[in-house]
XYZ file of C-alpha atoms in Angstrom:
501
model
C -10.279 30.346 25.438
C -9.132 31.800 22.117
C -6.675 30.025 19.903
C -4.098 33.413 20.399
C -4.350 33.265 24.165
C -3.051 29.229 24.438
C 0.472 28.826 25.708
C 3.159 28.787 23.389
C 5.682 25.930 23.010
C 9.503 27.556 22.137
C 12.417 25.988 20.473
C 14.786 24.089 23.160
C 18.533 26.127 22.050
C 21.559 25.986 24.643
C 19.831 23.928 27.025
C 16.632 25.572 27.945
C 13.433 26.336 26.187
C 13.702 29.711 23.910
C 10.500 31.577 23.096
C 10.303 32.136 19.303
C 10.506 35.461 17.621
C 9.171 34.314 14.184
C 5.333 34.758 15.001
C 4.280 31.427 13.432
C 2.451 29.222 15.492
C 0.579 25.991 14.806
C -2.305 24.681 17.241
C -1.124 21.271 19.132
C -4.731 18.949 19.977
C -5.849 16.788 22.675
C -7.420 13.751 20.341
C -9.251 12.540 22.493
C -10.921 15.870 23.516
C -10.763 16.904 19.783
C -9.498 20.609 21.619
C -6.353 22.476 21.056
C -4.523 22.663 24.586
C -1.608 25.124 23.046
C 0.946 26.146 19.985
C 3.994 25.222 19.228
C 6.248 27.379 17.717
C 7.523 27.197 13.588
C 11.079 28.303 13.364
C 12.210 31.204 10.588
C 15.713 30.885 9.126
C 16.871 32.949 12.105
C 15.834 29.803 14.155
C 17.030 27.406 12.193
C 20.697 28.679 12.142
C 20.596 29.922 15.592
C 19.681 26.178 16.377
C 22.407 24.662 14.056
C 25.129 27.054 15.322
C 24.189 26.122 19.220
C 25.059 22.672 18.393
C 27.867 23.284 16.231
C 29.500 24.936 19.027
C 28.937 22.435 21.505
C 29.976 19.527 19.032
C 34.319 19.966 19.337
C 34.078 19.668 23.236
C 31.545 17.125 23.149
C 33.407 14.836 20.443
C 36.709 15.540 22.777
C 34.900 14.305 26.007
C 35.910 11.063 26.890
C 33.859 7.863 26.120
C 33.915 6.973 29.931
C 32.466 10.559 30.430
C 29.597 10.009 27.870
C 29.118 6.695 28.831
C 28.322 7.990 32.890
C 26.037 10.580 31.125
C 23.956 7.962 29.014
C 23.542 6.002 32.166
C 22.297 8.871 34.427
C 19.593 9.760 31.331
C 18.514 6.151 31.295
C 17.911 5.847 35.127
C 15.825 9.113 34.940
C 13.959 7.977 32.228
C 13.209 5.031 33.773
C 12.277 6.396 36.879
C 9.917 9.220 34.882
C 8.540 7.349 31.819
C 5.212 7.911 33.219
C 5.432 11.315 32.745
C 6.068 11.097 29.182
C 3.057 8.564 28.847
C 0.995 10.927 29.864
C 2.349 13.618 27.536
C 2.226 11.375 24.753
C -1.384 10.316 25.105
C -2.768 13.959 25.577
C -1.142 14.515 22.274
C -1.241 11.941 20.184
C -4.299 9.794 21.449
C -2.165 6.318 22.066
C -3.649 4.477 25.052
C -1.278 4.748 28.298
C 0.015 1.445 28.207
C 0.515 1.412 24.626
C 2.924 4.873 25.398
C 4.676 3.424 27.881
C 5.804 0.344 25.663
C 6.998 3.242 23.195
C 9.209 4.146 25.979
C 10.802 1.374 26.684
C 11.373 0.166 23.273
C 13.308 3.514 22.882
C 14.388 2.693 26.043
C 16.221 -0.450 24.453
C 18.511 1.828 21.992
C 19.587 4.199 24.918
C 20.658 0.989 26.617
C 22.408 -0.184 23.686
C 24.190 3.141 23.316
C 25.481 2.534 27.236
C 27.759 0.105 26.169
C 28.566 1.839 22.827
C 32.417 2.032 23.594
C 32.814 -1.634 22.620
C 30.993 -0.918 19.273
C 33.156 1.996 18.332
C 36.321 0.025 19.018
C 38.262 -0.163 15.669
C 41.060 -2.795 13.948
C 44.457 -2.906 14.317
C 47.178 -4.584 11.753
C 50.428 -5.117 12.738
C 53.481 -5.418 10.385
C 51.898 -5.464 7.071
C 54.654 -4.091 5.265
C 58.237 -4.406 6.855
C 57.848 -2.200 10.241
C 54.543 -0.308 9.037
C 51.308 -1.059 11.007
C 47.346 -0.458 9.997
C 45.173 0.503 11.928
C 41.360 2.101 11.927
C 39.168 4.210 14.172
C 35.666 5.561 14.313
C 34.722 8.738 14.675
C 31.504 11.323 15.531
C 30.188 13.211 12.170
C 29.652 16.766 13.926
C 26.078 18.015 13.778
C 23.465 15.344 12.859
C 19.648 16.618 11.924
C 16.671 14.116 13.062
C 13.278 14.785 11.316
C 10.691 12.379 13.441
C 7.028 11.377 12.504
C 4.020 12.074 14.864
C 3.192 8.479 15.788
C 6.586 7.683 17.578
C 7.088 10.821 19.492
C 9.407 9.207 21.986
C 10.836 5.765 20.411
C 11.540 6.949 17.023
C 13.614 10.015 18.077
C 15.350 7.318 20.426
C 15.931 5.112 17.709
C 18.847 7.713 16.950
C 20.222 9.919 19.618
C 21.093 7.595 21.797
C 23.891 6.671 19.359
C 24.528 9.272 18.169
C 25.106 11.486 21.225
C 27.078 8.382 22.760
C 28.861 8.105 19.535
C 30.429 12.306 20.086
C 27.524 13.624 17.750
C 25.306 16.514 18.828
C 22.047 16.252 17.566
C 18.966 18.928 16.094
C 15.915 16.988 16.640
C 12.650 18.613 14.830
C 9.872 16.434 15.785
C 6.046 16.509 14.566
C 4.313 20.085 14.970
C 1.392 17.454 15.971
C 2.863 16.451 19.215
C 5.738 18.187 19.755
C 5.966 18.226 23.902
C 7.456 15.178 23.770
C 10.436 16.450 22.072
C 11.309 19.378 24.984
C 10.590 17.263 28.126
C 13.345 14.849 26.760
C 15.778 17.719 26.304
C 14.995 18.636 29.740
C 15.906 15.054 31.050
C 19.124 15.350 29.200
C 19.801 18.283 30.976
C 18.953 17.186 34.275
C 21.679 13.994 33.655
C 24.333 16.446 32.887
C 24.343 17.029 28.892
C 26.300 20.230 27.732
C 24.541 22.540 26.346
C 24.165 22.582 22.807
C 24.671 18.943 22.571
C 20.670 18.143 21.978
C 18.652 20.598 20.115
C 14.678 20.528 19.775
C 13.654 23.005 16.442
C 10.005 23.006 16.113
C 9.094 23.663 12.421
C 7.161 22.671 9.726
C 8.635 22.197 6.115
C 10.644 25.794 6.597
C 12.586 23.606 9.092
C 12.971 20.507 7.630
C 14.626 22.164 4.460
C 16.397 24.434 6.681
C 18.428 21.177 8.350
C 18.395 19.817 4.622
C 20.382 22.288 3.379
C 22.306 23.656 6.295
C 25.899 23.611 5.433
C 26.852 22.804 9.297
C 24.244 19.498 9.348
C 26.357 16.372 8.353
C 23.605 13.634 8.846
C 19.926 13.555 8.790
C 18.073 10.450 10.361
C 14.221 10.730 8.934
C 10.584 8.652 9.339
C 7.664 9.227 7.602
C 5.577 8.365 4.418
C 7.458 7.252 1.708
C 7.003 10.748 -0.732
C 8.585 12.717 1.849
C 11.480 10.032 2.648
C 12.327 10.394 -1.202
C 12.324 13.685 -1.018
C 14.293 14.218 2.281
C 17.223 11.154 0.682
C 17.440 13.067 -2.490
C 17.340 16.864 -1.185
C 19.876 15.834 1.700
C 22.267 13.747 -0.323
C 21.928 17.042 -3.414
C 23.529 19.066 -0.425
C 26.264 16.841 1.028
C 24.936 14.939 3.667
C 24.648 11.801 4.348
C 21.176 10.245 5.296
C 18.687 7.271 6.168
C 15.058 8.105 5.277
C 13.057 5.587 6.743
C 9.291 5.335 4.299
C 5.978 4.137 4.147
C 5.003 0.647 4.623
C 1.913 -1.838 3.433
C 2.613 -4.652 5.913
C 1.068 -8.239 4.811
C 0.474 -11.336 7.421
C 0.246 -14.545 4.949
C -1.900 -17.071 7.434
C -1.358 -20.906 5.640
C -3.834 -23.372 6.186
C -2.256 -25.085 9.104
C -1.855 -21.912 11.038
C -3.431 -21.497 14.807
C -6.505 -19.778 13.464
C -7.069 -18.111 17.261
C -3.328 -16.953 17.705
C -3.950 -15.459 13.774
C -7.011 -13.426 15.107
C -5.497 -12.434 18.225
C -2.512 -11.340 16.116
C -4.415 -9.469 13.182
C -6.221 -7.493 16.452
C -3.253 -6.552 17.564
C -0.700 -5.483 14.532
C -3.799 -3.944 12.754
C -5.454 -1.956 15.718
C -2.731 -1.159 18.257
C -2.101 2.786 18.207
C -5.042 2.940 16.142
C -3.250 1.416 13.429
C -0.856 4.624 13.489
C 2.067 2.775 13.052
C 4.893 1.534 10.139
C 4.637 -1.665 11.453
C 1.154 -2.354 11.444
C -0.869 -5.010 9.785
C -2.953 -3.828 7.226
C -3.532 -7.141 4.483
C -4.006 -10.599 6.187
C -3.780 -12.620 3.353
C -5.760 -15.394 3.625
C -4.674 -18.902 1.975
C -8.347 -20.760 1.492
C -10.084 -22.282 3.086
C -9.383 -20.319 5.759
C -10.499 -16.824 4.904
C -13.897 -17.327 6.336
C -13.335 -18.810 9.827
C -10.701 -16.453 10.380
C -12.915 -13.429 9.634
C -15.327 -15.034 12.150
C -12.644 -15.070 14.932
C -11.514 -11.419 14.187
C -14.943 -10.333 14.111
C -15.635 -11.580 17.182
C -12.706 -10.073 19.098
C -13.320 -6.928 17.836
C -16.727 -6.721 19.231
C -15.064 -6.712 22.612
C -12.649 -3.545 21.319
C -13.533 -0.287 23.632
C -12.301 2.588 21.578
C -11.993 5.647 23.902
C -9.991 8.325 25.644
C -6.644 6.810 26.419
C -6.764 7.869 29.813
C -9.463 5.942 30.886
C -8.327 2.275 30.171
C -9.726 1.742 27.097
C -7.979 -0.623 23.939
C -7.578 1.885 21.079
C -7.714 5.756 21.382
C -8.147 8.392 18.693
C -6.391 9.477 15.276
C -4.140 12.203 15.754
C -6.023 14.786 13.873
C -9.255 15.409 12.782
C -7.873 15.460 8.980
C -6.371 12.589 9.629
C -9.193 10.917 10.658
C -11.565 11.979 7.787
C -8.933 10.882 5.541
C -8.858 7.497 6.865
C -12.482 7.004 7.328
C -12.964 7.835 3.470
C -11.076 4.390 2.527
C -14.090 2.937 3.921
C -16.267 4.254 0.775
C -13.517 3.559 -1.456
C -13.617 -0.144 -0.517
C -17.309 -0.075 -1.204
C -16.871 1.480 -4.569
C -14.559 -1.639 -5.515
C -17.001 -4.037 -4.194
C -15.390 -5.002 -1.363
C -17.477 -5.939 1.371
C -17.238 -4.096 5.071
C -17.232 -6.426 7.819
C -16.959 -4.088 9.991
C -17.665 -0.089 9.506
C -15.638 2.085 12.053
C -17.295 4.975 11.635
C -19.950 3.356 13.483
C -18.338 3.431 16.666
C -19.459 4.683 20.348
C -16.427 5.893 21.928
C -15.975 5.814 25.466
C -14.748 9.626 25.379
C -15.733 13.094 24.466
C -18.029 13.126 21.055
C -15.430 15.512 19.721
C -12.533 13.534 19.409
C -10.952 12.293 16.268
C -12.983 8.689 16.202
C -12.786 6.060 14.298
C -13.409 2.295 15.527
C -11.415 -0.607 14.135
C -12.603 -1.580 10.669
C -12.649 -5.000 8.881
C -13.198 -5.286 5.375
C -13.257 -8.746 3.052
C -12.460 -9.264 -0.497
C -10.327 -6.242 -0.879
C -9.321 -5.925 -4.749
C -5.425 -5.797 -5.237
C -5.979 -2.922 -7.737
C -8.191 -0.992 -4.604
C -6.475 2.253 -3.215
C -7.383 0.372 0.092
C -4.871 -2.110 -0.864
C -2.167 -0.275 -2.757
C -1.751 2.778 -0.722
C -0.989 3.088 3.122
C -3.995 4.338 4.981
C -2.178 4.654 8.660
C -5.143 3.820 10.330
C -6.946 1.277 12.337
C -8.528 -0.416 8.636
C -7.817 -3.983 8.509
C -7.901 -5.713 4.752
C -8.347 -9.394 3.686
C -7.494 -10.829 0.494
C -7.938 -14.455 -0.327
C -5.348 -16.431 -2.350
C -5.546 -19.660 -3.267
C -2.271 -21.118 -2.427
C 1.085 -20.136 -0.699
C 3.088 -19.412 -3.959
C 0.122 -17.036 -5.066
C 0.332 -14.973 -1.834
C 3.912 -14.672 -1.947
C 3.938 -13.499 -5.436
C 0.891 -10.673 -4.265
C 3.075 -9.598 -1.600
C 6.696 -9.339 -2.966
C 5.177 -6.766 -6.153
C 4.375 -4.233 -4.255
C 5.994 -1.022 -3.777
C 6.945 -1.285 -0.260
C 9.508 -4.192 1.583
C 8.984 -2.620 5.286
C 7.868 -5.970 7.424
C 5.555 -9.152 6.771
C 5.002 -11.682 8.742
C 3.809 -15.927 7.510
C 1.622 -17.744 10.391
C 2.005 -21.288 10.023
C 3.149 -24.243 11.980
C 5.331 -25.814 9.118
C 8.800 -25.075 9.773
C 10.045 -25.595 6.294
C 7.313 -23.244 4.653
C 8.571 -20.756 7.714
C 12.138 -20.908 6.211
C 11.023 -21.120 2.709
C 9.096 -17.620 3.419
C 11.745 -16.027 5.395
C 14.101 -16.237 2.562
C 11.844 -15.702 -1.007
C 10.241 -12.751 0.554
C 11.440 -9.505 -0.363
C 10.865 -6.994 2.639
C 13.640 -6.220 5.469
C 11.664 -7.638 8.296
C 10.207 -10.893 8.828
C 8.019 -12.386 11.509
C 7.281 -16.038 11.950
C 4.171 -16.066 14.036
C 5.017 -12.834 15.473
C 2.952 -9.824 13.705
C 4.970 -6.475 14.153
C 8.296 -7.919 13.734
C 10.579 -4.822 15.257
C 14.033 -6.606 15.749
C 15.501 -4.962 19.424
C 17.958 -2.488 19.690
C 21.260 -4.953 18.861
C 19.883 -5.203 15.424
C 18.811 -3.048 13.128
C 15.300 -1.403 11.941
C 14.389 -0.755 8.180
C 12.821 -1.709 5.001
C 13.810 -2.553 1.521
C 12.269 -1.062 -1.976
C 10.395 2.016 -1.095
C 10.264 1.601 2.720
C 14.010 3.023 2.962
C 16.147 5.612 1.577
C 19.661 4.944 1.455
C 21.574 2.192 2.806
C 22.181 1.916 6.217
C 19.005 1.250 8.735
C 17.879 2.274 12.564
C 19.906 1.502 15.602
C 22.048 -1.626 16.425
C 25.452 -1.662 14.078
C 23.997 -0.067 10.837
C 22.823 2.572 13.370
C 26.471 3.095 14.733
C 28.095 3.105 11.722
C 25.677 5.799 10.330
C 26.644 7.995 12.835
C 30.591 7.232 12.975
C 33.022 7.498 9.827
C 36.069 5.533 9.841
C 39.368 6.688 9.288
C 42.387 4.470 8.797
C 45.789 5.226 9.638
C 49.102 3.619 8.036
C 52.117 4.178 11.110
C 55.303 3.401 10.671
C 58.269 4.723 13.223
C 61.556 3.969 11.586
C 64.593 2.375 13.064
C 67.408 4.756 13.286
C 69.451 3.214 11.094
C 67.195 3.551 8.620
C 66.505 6.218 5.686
C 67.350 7.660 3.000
C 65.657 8.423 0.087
C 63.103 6.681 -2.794
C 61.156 8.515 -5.777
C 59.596 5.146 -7.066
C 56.007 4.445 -6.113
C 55.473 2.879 -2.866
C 55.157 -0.716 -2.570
C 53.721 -3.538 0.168
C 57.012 -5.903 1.222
């Protein structure tokens, strides 16, 4: 079948799925098959504002709805998601590559925030001051934004767009969501779902684009927010073209994620944990693992245990059971696969060579098998730059203070995590290091919905992170009012400046 005669998926504007009129297309691939299965559509400026005006209609009767009315809408969405998550699985691995189960726990981690954002009444519940000044009371409310842009990456295609509507459609927002041209489906079955549990029109948006689109909801004069995630140059730029036009925003960035393993660490819950954080979702995620830093002498039989496991790693189709599926695109993968020769240029040595791999899947798809590679230097692209792929490091430092020191001067404070059974170096770590999320024995250290998601130094933009109560308060602004009804016996009138008593 020719490219021109795939289907073509349209913009989702006033709640159903518009075909686009700007005759720009982009092909959307089966990974795994290494095929394009259709097109999405790239919106034109005609798009963009048609797509910005829909919700800016819907947003006054929306914001006016009452919470209890929101609330019963959040809860019908939640209990159809539930009910059809496997659905989106499946949509999610045909276009991204990410094993089945691995899609599913996407789902219900975004699940988490749309939970969190059932019960978002008592979060939006303000303060109240009585008397402070002789019959005048204080008191403080939180209210929607009006039209709130989200510009999500293509590994996440469900959880990270969930990281933020929830709240802020619960919250009176209504939101424009322009997900990856790489896998957008995701996007319109989820606007569908909000349909189906009632959702005015006009209240979520899907605006498939490229960078036409994401400048379009940049610069929009009707977008009030934007929520982004994605590499680190293009969070800089989205913070400082965003906040140039207005509006207010939280640019999630890149990451280079660091597990410190001390000498008294559990050497096999270390290797089971480096297979995991550095390999899950092919290694397609801002949480991964990419630098186990090793405090000698245990480099060595670490390396052993990893090696081992990932012998028993069957990369492969997602669809058919197997541990790790694809990279998303075939670019993608060729750019990943070519930090492989870069580590051999720096005289690092490969443990283990991905591109060597015999998938359990079509030859075509974008493979690349899990990758191991020893004595990384610090100054080595492999090291300094984020490869977003399944291209596990290890650098060997001689004591804790050393690795500590390696991992807090680098560019990016997105998660690390210390293994070690010494509960005072655990505390020690937890507080010296300089990154926004910490695990203690626990690799990919996401914190759940209550709390809140982001990085420090060049792993976020702005200052308020993902979900839980930074998330609500992104998406709310407070306003306080100062009441007083007067007795009527009192007036009269006072030119000097006002004053507390």
């Amino acid at each position: 079948m020719s490219t021109t005669d795939l289907p073509v998926l349209g913009h989702w504007i006033d709640g159903a799925e518009k075909a686009s009129s700007s005759g720009r297309t982009a092909e959307v691939f089966d990974p795994a098959r290494g095929v394009a299965t259709k097109r999405v559509a790239l919106a034109d400026k005609a798009e963009i504002d048609a797509a910005v005006a829909s919700a800016h209609a819907a947003f006054p009767a929306w914001r006016d709805l009452s919470l209890a009315r929101r609330q019963s809408v959040l809860f019908r969405f939640r209990e159809l998601l539930d009910a059809r998550k496997g659905e989106l699985a499946e949509i999610i691995t045909s276009e991204h590559g990410k094993v089945l189960d691995d899609a599913l726990g996407e789902i219900s981690r975004g699940q988490e925030v749309v939970e969190f954002a059932c019960g978002l009444a008592h979060h939006l519940k303000g303060e109240y001051s009585e008397q402070v000044s002789t019959g005048v009371d204080v008191y403080s409310t939180r209210q929607p934004l009006g039209v709130v842009g989200i510009i999500s990456p293509f590994n996440f295609p469900a959880m990270v767009p969930a990281w933020f509507f929830p709240i802020a459609i619960a919250a009176g927002n209504t939101v424009v969501l322009k997900p990856s041209e790489k896998d957008p489906s995701a996007a319109n079955w989820i606007a569908a779902l909000w349909a189906e549990a009632g959702l005015p029109a006009g209240v979520f948006t899907v605006l498939h684009g490229d960078k036409e689109a994401v400048d379009g909801l940049l610069e929009h004069p009707d977008v009030a927010a934007i929520s982004f995630v994605g590499s680190t140059p293009i969070a800089r730029y989205v913070y400082e073209t965003g906040t140039r036009h207005g509006k207010r925003v939280q640019a999630l960035g890149g990451a280079k994620n660091h597990m410190l393993v001390l000498p008294d660490a559990d050497l096999d819950l270390v290797a089971d944990a480096a297979i995991n954080a550095g390999f899950g979702s092919a290694g397609e995620r801002c949480m991964a693992i990419s630098v186990v830093v090793a405090v000698e002498p245990v480099a060595d039989p670490l390396i052993a245990k990893i090696t081992e496991r990932m012998a028993g790693l069957r990369t492969g189709d997602g669809r058919r059971g197997c541990d790790m599926g694809p990279l998303v695109t075939r670019q993608h993968r060729d750019k990943v696969a070519s930090y492989i020769d870069v580590a051999i240029d720096d005289g690092a040595t490969v443990v283990v060579d991905g591109r060597e791999v015999v998938p359990d899947g079509d030859p075509n798809g974008f493979w690349l098998g899990p990758t191991l590679i020893d004595r990384v230097p610090t100054t080595s692209r492999v090291y300094t730059e984020e490869i977003f792929g399944p291209v596990l490091a290890v650098v060997r430092v001689a004591s804790y203070e050393e690795g500590v020191e390696l991992i807090d001067s680098g560019a990016f404070g997105n998660g690390t995590a210390i293994f070690t059974n010494d509960g005072g170096a655990a505390r020690r770590f937890q507080y010296e290091i300089q990154a926004g999320m910490i695990g203690v024995n626990v690799p990919i250290p996401v914190p759940v919905a209550t709390f809140s998601f982001g990085g420090w130094k060049d792993s976020l933009f702005g200052d308020t992170k993902a979900h839980g109560a930074e998330g609500v308060r992104f998406f709310t602004r407070q306003k306080a009012i100062t009441s007083r009804w007067l007795d009527p016996s009192h007036g009269g009138i006072n030119l000097g400046f006002p004053q507390n008593g």
